[in-house]
Short mmCIF file of C-alpha atoms in Angstrom, two decimals:
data_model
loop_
_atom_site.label_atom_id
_atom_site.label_comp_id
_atom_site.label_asym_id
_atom_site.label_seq_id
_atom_site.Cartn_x
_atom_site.Cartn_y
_atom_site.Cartn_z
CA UNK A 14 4.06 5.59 -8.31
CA UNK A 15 3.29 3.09 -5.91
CA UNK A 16 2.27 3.67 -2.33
CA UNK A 17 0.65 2.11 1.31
CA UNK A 18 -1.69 3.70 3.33
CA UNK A 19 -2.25 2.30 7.09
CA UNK A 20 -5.12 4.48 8.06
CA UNK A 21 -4.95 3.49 11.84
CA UNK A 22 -1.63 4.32 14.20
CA UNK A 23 -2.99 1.71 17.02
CA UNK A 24 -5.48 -0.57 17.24
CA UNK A 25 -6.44 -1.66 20.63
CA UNK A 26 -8.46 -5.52 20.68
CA UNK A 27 -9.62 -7.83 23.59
CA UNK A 28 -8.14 -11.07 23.97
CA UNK A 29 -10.36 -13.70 22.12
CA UNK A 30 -11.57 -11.41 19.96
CA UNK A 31 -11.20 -10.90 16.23
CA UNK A 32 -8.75 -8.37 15.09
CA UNK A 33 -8.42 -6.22 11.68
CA UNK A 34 -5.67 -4.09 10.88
CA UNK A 35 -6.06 -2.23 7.49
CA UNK A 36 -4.19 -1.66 4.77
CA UNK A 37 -4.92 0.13 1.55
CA UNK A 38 -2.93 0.50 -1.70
CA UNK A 39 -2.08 2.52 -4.66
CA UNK A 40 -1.20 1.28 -7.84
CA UNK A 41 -0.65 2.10 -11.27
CA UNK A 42 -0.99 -1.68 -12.58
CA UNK A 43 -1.78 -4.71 -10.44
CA UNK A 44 -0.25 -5.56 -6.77
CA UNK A 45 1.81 -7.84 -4.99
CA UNK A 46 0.89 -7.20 -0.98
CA UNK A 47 2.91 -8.38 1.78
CA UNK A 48 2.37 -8.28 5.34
CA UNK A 49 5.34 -8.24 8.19
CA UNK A 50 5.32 -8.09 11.74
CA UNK A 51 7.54 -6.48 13.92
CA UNK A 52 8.56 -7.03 17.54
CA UNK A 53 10.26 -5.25 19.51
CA UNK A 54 13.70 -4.00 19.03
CA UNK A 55 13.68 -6.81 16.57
CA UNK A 56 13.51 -7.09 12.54
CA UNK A 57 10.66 -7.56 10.23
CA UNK A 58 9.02 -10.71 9.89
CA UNK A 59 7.16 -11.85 6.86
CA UNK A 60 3.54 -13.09 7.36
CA UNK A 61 2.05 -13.46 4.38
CA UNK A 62 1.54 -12.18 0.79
CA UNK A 63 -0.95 -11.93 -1.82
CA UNK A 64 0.58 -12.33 -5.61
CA UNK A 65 -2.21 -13.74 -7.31
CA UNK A 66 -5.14 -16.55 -7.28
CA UNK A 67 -7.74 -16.59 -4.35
CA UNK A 68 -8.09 -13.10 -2.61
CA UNK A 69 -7.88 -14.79 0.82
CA UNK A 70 -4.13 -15.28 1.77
CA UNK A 71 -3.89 -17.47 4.88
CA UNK A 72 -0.27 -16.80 6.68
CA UNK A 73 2.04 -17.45 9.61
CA UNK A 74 0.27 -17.66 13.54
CA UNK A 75 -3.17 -18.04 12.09
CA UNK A 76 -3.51 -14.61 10.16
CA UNK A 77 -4.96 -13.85 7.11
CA UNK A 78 -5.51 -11.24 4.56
CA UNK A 79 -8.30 -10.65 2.03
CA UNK A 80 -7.19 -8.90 -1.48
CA UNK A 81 -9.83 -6.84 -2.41
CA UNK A 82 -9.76 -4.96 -5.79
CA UNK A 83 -12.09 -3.01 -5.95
CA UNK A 84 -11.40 -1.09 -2.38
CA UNK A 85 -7.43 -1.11 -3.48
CA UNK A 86 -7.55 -3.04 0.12
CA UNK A 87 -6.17 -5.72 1.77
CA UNK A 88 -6.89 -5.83 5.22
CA UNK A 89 -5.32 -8.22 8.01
CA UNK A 90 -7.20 -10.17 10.14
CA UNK A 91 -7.39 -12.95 12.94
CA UNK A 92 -10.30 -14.70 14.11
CA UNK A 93 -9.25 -15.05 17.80
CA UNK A 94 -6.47 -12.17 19.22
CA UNK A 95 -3.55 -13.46 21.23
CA UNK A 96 -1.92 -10.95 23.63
CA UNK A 97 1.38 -12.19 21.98
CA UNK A 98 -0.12 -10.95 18.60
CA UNK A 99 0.70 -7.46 20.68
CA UNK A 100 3.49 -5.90 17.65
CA UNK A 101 4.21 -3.28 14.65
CA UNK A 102 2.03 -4.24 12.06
CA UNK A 103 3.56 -3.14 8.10
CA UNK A 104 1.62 -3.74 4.80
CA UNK A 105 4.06 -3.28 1.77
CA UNK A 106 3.56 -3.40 -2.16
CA UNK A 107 5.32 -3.53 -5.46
CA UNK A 108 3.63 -2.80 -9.20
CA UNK A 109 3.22 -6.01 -10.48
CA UNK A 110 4.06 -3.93 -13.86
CA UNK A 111 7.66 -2.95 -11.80
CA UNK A 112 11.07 -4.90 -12.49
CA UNK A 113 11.27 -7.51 -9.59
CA UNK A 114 14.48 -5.95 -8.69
CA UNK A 115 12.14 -2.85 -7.10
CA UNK A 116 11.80 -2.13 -3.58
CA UNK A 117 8.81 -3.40 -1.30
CA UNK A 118 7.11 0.24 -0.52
CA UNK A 119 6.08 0.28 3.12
CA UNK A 120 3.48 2.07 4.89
CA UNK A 121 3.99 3.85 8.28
CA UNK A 122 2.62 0.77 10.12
CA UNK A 123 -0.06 0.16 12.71
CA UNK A 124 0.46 -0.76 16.50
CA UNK A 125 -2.02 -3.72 17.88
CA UNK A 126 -2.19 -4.30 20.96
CA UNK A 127 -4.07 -6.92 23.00
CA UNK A 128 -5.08 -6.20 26.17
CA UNK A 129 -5.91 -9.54 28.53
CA UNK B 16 18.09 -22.31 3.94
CA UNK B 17 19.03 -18.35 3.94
CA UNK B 18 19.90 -16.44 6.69
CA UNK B 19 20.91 -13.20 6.98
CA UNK B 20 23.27 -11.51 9.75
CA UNK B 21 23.58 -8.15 11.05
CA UNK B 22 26.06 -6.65 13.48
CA UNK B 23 26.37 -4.88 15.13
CA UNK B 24 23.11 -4.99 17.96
CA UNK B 25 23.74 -1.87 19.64
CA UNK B 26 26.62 0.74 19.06
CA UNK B 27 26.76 4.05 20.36
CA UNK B 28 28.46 6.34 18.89
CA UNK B 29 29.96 10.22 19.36
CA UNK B 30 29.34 12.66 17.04
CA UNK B 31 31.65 13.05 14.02
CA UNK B 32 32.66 9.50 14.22
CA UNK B 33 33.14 6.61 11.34
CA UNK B 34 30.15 4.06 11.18
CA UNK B 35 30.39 0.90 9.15
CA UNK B 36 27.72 -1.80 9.68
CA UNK B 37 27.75 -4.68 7.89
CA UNK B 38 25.16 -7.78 7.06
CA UNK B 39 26.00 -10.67 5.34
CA UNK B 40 23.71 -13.02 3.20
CA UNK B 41 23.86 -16.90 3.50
CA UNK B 42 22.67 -19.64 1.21
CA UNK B 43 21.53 -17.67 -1.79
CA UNK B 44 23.48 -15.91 -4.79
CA UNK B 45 23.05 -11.98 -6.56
CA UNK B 46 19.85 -11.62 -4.15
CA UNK B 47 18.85 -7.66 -4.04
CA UNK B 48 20.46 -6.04 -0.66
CA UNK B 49 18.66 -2.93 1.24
CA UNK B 50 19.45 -0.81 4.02
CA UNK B 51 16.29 0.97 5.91
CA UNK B 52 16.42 3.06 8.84
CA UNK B 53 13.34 3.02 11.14
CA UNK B 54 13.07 6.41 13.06
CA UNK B 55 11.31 6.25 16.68
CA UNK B 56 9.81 2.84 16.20
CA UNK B 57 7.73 3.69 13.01
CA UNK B 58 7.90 3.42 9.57
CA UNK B 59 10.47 2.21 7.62
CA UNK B 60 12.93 4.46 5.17
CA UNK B 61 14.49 3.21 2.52
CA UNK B 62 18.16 4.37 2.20
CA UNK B 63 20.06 2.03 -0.27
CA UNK B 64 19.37 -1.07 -2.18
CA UNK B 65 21.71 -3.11 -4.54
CA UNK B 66 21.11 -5.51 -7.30
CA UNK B 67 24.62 -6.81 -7.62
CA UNK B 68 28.15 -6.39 -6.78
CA UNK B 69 29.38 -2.53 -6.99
CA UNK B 70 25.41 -1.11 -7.66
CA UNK B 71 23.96 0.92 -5.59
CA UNK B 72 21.08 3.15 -5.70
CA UNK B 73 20.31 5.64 -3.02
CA UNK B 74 16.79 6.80 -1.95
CA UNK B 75 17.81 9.75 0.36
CA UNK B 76 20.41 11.83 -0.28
CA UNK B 77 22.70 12.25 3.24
CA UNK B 78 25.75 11.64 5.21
CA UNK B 79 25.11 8.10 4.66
CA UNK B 80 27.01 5.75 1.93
CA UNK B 81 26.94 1.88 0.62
CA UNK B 82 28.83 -0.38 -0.85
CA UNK B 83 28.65 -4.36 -1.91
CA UNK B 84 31.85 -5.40 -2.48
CA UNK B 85 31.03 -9.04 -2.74
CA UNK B 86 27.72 -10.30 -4.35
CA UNK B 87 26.41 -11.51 -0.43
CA UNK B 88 27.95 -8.25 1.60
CA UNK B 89 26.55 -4.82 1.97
CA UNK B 90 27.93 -2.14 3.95
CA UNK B 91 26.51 1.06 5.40
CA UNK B 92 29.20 3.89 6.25
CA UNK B 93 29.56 7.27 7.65
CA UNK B 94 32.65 9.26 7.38
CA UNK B 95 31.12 11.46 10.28
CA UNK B 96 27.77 10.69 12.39
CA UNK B 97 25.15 12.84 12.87
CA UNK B 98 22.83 12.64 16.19
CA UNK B 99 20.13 12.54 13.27
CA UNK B 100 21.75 9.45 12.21
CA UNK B 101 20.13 7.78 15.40
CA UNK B 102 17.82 4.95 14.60
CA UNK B 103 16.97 1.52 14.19
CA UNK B 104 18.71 0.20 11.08
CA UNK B 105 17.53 -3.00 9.04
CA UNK B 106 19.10 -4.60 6.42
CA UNK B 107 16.72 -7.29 4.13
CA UNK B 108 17.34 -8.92 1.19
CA UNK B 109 15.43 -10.92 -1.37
CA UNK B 110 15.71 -13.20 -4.68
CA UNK B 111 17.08 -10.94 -7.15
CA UNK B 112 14.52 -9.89 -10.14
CA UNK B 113 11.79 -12.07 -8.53
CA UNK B 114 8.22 -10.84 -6.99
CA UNK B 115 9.24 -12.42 -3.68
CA UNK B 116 9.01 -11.43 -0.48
CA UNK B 117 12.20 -9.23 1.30
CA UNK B 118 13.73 -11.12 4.60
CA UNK B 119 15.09 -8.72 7.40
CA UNK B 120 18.23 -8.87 9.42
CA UNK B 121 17.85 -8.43 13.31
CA UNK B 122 18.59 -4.85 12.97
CA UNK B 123 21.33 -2.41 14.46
CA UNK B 124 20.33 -0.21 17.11
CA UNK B 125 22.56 3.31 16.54
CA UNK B 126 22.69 6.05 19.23
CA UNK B 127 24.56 8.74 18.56
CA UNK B 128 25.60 11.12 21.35
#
């Protein structure tokens, strides 16, 4: 079974400074990792993903993620914290060993907010 | 490119009634449909996805239904609402059998009173 753990409900950041919301996995093979954002009353957006190849994914409005095996983790981060960056934050895998037809499994997401 | 459209925005809706909402899929063929429901502005269910015209699977069993009758249409019914069926409903879809990423509609806001 696959499954997403986002440890933190809301993470509160300064403008200008760097923000990190986490994400960790379970998996009984390897992962594919996705990241979407969420505004509000509005659908998902995709950010960014990690299939395979270098462990730091660089995605949409200047985030990135860093694929780390050995934590099962792959945390997302930004150097500098907008207070549009202020969303619904959702890391989702699949089993790389799954049929590509399965579905992305979510985890609860995290709320950031950046505070001026 | 693909886009994907979902209507309804908002309905509200008394209990007992029919729902049917409906999303469409543009510029792509036999991509994978899915319905979630998002509950109080959190995480994401999964209620039905389909890999091709007339196959469904469903995650959680409930008053809820789906059905693709053409390969780029999916359709999520109710014969009678719930006020548990309030929610945030999302429909995504991807490239079918591929390690892709999903793409989400703009969602359907249901309130049932």
């Amino acid at each position: 079974a696959q499954s997403v753990a986002q440890p933190e409900d809301q993470v509160n950041v300064a403008e200008g400074n760097p923000l990190t919301v986490k994400c960790t996995y379970s998996v009984s093979g390897n992962p594919y990792l996705f990241w979407y954002v969420q505004y509000p009353n509005r659908g998902l957006q995709f950010l960014l993903k990690y299939i395979t190849g270098d462990n730091l994914v660089k995605g949409s409005y200047g985030f990135e993620a860093e694929f780390n095996k050995s934590q099962t983790s792959f945390h997302l981060k930004k150097p500098s914290a907008l207070v549009s960056d202020s969303a619904l934050y959702f890391c989702a895998v699949r089993d790389i060993s799954n049929s590509g037809n399965t579905p992305l499994v979510f985890g609860k997401g995290t709320r950031l907010s950046v505070i001026a | 490119s693909q886009t994907i459209h979902q209507w309804p925005a908002t309905l509200v809706q008394p209990v007992g009634s029919p729902l049917s909402l409906e999303c469409t899929v543009e510029g792509t063929s036999n991509p994978n449909l899915y319905w979630y429901r998002q509950a109080a502005g959190r995480g994401l269910q999964l209620l039905f996805y389909s890999v091709g015209i007339g196959q469904i699977s469903s995650e959680v069993p409930q008053n809820l239904s789906a059905s693709r009758p053409q390969d780029r249409q999916f359709i999520l019914s109710s014969k009678k609402l719930l006020l548990s069926d309030s929610g945030f409903y999302l429909c995504a879809w991807k490239k079918g059998n591929m390690n892709t990423e999903a793409f989400f509609g703009q969602g359907t806001r249901l309130t049932v009173v």
